[in-house]
mmCIF file of C-alpha atoms in Angstrom:
data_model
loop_
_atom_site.group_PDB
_atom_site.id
_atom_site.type_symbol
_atom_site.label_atom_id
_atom_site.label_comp_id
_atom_site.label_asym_id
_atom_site.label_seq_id
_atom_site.Cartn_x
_atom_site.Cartn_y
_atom_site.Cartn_z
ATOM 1 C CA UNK A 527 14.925 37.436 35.362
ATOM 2 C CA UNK A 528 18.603 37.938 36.006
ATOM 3 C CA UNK A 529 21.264 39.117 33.474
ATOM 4 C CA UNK A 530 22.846 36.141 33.212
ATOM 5 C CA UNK A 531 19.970 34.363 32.392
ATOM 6 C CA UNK A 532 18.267 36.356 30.019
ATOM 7 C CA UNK A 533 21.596 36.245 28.362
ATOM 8 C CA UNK A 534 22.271 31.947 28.506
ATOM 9 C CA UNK A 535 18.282 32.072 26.519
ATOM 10 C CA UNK A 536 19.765 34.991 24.073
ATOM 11 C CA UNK A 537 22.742 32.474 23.654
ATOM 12 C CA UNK A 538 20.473 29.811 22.929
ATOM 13 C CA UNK A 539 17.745 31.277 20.719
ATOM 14 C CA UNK A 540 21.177 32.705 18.292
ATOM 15 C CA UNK A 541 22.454 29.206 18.754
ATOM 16 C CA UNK A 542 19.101 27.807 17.954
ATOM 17 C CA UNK A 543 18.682 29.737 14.884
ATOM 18 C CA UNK A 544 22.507 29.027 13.675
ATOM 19 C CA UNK A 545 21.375 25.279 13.849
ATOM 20 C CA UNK A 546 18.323 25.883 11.611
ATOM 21 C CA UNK A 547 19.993 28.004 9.411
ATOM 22 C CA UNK A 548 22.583 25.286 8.471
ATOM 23 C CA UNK A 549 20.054 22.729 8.423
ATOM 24 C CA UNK A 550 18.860 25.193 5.539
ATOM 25 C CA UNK A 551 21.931 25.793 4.110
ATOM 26 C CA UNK A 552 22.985 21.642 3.759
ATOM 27 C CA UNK A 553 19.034 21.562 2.403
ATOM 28 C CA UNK A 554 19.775 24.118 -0.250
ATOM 29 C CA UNK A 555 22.933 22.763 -1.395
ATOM 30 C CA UNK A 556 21.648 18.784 -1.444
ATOM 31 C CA UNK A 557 18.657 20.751 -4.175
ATOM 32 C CA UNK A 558 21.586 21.781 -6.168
ATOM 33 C CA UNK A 559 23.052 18.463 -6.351
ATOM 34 C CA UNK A 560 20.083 16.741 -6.777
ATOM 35 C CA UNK A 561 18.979 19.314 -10.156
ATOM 36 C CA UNK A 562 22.540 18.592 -11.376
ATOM 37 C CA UNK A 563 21.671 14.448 -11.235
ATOM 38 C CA UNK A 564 18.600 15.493 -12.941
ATOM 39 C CA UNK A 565 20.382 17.192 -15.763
ATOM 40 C CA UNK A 566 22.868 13.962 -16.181
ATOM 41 C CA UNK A 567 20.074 12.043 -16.433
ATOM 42 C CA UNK A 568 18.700 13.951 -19.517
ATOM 43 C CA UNK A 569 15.570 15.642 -17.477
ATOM 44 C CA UNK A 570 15.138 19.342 -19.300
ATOM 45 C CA UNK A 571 16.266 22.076 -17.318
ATOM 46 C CA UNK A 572 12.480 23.728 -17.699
ATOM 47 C CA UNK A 573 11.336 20.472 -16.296
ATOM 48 C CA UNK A 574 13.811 20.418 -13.052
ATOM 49 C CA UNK A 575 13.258 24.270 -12.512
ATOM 50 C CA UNK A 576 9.497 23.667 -12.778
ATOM 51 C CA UNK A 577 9.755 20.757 -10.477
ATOM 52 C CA UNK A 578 12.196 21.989 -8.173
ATOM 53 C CA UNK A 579 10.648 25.781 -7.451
ATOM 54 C CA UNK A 580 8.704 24.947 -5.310
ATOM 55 C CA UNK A 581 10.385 22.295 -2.908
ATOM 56 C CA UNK A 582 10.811 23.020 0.613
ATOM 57 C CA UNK A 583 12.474 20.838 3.516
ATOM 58 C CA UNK A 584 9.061 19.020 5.506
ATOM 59 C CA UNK A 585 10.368 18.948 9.129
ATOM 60 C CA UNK A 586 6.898 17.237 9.579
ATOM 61 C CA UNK A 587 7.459 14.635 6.852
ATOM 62 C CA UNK A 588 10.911 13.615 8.782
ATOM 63 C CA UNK A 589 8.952 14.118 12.178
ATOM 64 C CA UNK A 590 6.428 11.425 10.593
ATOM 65 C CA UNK A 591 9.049 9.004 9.460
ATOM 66 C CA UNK A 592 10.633 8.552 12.514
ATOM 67 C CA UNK A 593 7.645 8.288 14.972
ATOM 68 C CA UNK A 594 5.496 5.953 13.076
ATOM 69 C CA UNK A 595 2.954 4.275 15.765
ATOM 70 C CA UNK A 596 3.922 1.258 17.155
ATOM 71 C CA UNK A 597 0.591 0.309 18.551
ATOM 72 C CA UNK A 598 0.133 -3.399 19.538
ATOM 73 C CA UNK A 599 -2.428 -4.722 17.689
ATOM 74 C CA UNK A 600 -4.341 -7.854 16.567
ATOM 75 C CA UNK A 601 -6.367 -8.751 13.527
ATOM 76 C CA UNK A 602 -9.471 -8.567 16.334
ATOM 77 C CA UNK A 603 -8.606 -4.957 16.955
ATOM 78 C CA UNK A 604 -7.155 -4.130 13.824
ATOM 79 C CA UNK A 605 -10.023 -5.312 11.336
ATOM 80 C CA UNK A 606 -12.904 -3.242 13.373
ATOM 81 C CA UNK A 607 -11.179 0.016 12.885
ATOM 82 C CA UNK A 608 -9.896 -0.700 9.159
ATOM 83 C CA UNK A 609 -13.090 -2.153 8.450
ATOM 84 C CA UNK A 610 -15.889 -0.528 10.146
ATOM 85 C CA UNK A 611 -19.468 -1.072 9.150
ATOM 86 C CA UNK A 612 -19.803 2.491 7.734
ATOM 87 C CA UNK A 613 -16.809 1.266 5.301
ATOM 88 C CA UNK A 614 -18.616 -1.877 4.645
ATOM 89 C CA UNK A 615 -21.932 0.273 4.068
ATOM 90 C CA UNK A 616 -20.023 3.012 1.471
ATOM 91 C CA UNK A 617 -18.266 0.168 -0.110
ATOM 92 C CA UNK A 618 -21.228 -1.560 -0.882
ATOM 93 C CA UNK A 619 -23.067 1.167 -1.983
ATOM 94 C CA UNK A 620 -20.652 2.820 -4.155
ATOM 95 C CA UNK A 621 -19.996 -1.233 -5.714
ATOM 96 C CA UNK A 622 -22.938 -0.786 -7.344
ATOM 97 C CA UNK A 623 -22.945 2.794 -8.327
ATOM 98 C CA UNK A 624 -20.150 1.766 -10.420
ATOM 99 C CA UNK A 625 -21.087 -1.773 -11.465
ATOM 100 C CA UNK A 626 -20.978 -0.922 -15.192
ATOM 101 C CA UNK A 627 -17.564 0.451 -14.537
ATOM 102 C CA UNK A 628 -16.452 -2.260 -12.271
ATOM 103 C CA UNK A 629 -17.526 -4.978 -14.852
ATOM 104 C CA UNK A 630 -15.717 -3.478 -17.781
ATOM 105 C CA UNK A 631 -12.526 -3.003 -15.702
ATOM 106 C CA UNK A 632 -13.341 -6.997 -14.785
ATOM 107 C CA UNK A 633 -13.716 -8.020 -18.226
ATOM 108 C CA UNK A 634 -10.523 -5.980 -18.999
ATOM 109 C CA UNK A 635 -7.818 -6.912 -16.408
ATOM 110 C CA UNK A 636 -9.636 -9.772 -15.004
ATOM 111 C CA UNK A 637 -9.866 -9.062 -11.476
ATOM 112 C CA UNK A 638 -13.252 -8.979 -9.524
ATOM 113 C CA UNK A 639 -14.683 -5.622 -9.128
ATOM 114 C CA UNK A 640 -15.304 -6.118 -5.298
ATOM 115 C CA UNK A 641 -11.208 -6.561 -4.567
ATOM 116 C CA UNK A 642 -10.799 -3.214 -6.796
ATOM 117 C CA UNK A 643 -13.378 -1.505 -4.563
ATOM 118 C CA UNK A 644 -12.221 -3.112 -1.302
ATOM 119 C CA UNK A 645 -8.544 -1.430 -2.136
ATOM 120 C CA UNK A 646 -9.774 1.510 -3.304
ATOM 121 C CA UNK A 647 -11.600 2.107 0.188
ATOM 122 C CA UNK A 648 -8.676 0.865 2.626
ATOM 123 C CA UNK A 649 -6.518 2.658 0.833
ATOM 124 C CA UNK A 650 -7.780 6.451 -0.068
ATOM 125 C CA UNK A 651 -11.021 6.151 1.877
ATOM 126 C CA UNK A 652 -12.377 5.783 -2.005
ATOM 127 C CA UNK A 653 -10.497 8.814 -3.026
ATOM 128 C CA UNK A 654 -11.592 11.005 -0.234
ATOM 129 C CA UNK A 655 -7.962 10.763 1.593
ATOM 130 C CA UNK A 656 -5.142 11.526 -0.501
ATOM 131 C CA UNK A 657 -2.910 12.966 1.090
ATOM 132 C CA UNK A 658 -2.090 16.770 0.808
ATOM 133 C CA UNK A 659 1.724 17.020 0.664
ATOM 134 C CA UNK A 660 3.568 17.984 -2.302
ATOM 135 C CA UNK A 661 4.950 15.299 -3.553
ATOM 136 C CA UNK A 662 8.493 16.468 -5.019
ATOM 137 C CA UNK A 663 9.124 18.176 -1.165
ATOM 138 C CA UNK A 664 8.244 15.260 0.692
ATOM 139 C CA UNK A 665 10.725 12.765 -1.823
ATOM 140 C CA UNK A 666 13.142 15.238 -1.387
ATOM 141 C CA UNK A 667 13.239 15.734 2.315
ATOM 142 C CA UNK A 668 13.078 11.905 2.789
ATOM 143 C CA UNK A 669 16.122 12.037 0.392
ATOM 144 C CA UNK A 670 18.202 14.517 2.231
ATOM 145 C CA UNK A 671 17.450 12.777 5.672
ATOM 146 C CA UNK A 672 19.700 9.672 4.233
ATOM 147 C CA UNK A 673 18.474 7.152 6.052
ATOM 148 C CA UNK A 674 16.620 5.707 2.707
ATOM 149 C CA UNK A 675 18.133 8.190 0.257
ATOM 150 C CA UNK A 676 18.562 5.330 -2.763
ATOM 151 C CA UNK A 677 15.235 4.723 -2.220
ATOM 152 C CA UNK A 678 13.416 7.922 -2.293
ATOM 153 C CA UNK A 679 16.214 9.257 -5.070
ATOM 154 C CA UNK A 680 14.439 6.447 -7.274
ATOM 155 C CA UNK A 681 10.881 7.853 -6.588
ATOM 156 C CA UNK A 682 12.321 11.377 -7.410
ATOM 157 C CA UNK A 683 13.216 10.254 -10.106
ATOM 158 C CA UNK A 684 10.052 8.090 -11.271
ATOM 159 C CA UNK A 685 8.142 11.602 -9.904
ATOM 160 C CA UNK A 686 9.935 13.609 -12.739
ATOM 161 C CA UNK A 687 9.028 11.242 -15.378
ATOM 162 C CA UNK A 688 5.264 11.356 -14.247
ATOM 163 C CA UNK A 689 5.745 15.445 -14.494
ATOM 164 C CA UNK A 690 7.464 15.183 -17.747
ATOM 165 C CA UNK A 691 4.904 13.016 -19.006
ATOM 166 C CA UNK A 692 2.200 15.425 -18.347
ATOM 167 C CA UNK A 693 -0.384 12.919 -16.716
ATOM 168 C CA UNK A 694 -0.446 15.987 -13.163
ATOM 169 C CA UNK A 695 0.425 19.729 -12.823
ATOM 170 C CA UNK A 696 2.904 20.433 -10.231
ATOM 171 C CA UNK A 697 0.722 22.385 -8.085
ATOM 172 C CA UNK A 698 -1.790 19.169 -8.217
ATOM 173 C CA UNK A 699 1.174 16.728 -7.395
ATOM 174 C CA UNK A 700 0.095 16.094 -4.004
ATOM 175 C CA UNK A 701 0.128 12.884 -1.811
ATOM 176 C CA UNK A 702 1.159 11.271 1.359
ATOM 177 C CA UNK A 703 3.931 12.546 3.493
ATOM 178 C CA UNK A 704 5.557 9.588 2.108
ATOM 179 C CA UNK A 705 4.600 10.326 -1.646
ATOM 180 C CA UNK A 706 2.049 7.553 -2.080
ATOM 181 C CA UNK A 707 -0.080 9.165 -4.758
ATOM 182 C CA UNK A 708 -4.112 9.367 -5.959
ATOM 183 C CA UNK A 709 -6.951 7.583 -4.945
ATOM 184 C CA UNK A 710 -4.790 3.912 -5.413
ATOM 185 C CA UNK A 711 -2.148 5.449 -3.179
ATOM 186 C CA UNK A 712 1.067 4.565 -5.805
ATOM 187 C CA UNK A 713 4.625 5.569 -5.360
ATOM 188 C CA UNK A 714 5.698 6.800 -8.025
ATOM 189 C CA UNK A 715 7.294 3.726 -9.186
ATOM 190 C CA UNK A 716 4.245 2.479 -9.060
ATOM 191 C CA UNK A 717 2.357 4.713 -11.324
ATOM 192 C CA UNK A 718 5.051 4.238 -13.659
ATOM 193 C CA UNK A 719 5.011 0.390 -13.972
ATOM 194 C CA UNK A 720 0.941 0.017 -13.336
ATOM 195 C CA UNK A 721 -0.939 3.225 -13.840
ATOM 196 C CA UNK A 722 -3.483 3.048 -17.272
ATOM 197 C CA UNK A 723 -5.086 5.608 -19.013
ATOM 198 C CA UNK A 724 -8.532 4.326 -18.632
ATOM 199 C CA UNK A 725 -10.661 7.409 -20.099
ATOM 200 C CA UNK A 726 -8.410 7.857 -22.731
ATOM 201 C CA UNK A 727 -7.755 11.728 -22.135
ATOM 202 C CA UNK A 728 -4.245 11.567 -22.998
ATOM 203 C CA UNK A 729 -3.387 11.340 -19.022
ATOM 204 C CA UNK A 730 -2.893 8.788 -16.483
ATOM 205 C CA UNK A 731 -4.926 10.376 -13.979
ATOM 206 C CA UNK A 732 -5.423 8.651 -10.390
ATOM 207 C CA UNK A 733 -6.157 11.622 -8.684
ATOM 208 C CA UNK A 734 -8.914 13.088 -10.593
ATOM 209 C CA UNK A 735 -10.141 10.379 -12.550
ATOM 210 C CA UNK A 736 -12.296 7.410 -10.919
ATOM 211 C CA UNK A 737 -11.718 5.116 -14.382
ATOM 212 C CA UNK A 738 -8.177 5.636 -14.553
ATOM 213 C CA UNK A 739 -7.645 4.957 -10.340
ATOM 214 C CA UNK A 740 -9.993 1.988 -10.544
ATOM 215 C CA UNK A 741 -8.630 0.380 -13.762
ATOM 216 C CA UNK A 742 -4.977 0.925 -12.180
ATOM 217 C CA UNK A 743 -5.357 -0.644 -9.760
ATOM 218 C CA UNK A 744 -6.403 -3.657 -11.483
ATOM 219 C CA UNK A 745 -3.542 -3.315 -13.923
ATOM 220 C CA UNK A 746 -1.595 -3.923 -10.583
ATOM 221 C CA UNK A 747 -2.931 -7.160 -9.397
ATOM 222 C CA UNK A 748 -3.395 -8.465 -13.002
ATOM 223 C CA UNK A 749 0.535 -8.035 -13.422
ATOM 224 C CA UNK A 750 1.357 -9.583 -10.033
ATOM 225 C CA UNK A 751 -0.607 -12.505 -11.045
ATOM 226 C CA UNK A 752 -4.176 -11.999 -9.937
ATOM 227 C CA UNK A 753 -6.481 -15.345 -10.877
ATOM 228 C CA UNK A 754 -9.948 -13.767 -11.136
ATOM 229 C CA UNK A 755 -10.875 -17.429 -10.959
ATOM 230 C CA UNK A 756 -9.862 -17.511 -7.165
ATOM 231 C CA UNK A 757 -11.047 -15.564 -4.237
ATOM 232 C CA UNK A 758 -8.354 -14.767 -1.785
ATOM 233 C CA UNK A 759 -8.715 -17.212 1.335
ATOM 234 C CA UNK A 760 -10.982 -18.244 4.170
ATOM 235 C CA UNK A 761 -10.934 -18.648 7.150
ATOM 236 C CA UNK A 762 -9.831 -21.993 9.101
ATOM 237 C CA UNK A 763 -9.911 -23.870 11.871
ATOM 238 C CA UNK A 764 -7.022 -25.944 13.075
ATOM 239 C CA UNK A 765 -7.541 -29.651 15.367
ATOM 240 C CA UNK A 766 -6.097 -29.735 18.782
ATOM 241 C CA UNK A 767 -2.057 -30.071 19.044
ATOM 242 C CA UNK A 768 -1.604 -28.944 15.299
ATOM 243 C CA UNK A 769 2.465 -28.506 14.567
ATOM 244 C CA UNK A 770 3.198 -25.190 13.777
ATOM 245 C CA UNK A 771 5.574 -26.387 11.440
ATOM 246 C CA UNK A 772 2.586 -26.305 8.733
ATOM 247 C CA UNK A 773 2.260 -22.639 9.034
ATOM 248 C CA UNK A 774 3.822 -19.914 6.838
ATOM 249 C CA UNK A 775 6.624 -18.794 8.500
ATOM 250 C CA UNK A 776 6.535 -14.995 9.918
ATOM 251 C CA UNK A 777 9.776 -12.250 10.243
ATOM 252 C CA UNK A 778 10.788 -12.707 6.366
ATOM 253 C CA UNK A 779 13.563 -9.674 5.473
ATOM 254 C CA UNK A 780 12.129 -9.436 1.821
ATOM 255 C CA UNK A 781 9.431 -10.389 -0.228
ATOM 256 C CA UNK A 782 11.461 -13.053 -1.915
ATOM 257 C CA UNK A 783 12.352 -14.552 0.895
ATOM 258 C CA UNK A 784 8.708 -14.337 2.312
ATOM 259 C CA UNK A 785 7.747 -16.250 -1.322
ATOM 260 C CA UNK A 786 9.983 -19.283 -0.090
ATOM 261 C CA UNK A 787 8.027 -19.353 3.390
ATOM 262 C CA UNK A 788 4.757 -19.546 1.277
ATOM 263 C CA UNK A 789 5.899 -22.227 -0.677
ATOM 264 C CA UNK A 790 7.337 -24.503 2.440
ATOM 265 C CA UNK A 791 3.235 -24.183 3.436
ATOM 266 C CA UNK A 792 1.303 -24.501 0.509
ATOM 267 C CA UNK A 793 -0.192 -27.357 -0.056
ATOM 268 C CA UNK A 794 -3.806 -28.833 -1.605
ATOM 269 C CA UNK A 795 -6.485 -28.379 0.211
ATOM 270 C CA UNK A 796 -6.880 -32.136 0.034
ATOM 271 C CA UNK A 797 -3.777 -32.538 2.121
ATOM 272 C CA UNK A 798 -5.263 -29.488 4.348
ATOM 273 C CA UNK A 799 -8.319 -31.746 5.114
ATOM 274 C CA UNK A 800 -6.299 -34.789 5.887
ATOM 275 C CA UNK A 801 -4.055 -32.729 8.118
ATOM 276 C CA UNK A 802 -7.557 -31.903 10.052
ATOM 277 C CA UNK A 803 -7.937 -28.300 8.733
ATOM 278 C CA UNK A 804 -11.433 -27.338 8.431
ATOM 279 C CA UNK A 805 -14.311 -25.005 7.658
ATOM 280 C CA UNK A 806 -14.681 -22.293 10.940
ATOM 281 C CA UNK A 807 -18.020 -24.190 11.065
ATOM 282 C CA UNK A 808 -16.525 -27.429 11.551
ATOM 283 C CA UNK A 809 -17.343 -28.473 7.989
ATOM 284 C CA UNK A 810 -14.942 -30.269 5.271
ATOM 285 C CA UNK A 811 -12.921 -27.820 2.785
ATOM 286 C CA UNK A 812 -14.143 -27.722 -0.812
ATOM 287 C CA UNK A 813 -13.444 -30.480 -2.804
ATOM 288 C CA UNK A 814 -11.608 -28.589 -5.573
ATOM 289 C CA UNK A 815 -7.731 -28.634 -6.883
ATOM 290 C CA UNK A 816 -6.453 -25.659 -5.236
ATOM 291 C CA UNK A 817 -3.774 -25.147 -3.549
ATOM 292 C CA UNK A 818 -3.473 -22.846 0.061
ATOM 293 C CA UNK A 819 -0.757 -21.517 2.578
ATOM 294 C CA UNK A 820 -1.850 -21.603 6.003
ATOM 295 C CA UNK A 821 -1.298 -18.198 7.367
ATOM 296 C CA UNK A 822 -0.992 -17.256 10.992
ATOM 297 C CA UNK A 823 -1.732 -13.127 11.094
ATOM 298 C CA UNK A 824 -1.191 -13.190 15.071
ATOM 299 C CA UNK A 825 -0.148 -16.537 16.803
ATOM 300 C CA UNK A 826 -1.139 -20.261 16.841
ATOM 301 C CA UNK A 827 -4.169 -19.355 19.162
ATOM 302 C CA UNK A 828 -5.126 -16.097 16.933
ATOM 303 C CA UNK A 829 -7.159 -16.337 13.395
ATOM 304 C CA UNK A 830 -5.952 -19.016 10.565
ATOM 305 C CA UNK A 831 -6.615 -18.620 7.184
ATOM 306 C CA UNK A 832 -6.224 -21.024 4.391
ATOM 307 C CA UNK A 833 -4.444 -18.455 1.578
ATOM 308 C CA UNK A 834 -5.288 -18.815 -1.725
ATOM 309 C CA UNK A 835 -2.509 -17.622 -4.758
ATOM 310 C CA UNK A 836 -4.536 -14.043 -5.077
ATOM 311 C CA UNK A 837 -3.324 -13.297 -1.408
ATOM 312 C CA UNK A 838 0.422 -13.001 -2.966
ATOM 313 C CA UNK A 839 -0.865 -10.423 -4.954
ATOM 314 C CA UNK A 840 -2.223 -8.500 -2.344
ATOM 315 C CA UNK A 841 1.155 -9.029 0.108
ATOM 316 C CA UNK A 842 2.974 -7.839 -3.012
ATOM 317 C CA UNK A 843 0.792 -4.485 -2.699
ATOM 318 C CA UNK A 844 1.413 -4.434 0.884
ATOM 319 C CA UNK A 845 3.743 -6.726 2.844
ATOM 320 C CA UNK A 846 1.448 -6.724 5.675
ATOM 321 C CA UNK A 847 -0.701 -9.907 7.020
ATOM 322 C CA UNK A 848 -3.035 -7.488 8.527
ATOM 323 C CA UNK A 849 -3.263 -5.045 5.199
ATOM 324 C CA UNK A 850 -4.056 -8.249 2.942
ATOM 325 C CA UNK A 851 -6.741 -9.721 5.403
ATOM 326 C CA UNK A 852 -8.587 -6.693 6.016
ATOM 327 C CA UNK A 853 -8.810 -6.793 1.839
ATOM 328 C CA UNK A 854 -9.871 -9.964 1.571
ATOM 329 C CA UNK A 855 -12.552 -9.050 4.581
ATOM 330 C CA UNK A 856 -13.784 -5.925 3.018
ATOM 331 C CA UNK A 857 -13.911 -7.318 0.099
ATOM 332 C CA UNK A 858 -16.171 -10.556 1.380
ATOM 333 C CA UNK A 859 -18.652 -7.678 2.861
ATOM 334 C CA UNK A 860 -18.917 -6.304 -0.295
ATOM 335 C CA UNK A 861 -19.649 -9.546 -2.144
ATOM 336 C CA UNK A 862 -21.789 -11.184 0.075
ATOM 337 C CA UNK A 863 -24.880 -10.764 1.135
ATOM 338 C CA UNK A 864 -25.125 -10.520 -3.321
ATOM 339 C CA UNK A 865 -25.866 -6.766 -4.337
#
């Protein structure tokens, strides 16, 4: 190696390093303003030390955030892998392990157990995946990268009140790399506005605690307007030549917006009939007063499903055709053949 190369990688090792240790430095300094938010906001200085003494910049939580997957998929290659038969299987057998549970929590929030079990698998692998980062670093980090800083500054914030609240220990505050939390996979937020104390311990507990994840998650759908009189949707097949003017709409910015494409669909599934919507077997639609949007998860030649009101609560979970489907799926598997 000649001198004046060994001396350009010398040059850009030290250069290297100066560009981490600023990185640090700007790190370090966003902490500082972040603990003296805190304090304006009335959180205890023991709370923010305890909170804060820990946190460390995850380059691999930014790494994760900006190369997301963009895999091309379709509900016929998404739903096998989100909802393979060994899920189905566990699901099923773990529905009525907890039947007594699940029909308490039923009787309670009034949502059927098999939805509460179908999230609870999709979304933690039922409790086995949670997610091992610490949650304060990885809201922090996401913070400092400012791309979504109002954002992740209001689950910091919701974070501290879970800590001051005493419901996890800090060194137990562990989740996603994106700080979705516990077997029901809240953001903090989340917990806040949905998480119950099922066991009555004194602790909202959806890490630990099966009764307290289970039951929290049906506090969620309950307040987003779950009917436990309704299933979620079925699936449909449309007549030759149908206008795709009748389907829900797709690209919605926000979920309010995404509300008024439902609600240019939705109509009774007497008017679905007479529009030549039927069963996938070719058979009429129930004769019953309900109401549907017609929901297109790929194109006009991929799946249709006539969408009951339950499937709003489920896109209010998760803004994602593919996420509510594979719910409504799992949770069909799990209902029927009867346990």
């Amino acid at each position: 190696m000649t001198k004046t190369l060994s001396a350009l990688l010398v040059s850009l090792c030290l250069a290297s390093q100066t560009v981490k240790a600023d990185d640090q430095a700007r790190f370090d300094s966003y902490v500082e303003v972040l603990k003296a938010e805190a304090l304006e906001r009335g959180y205890t200085p023991a709370l923010i030390d305890k909170a804060f003494s820990t946190v460390k910049f995850k380059k691999k939580v930014i790494k994760q955030d900006k190369n997301q997957p963009e895999i091309v998929e379709t509900l016929e290659t998404y739903l096998p892998k989100r909802v393979p038969d060994w899920k189905v299987q566990r699901a099923r057998k773990l529905y009525k392990e907890n039947k007594k549970l699940l029909d308490k929590i039923t009787q309670d929030f009034g949502v059927q157990g098999r939805f509460i079990v179908a999230l609870w698998g999709l979304e933690s692998s039922f409790g086995r995946v949670q997610g091992g980062y610490p949650v304060i670093s990885s809201l922090v980090t996401l913070a400092f990268d400012g791309r979504r800083e109002a954002l992740y500054k209001r689950q910091l914030w919701a974070a501290l009140d879970i800590l001051k609240d005493g419901h996890v220990n800090i060194d137990d505050f562990k989740g996603s790399w994106a700080g979705a939390m516990g077997q029901s996979q809240f953001m903090p937020t989340s917990f806040n506005s949905y998480a119950v104390d099922y066991n009555n311990d004194g602790k909202k507990d959806i890490w630990t605690s099966k009764e307290d994840a289970l039951a929290s998650i049906a506090n969620y759908l309950k307040s987003v307007g779950w009917n436990d009189n309704l299933t979620w949707g079925r699936q449909v097949q449309l007549p030759d030549n149908f206008p795709s003017q009748y389907v829900l709409k797709r690209g919605s910015k926000n979920h309010k917006q995404w509300l008024e494409f439902w609600r240019d669909s939705e109509r009774t599934l007497e008017e679905w009939q007479n529009l030549g919507v039927r069963r996938t077997d070719g058979t009429d639609l129930p004769k019953v007063n309900i109401s549907a949007a017609l929901v297109m998860p790929d194109d006009m030649n991929g799946r249709m499903y006539l969408a009951y009101n339950n499937y709003k609560a489920l896109m209010n979970w998760n803004r994602s055709y593919y996420f509510a489907t594979s719910v409504g799926y799992l949770s069909d598997r799990i209902g029927y053949p009867k346990i």
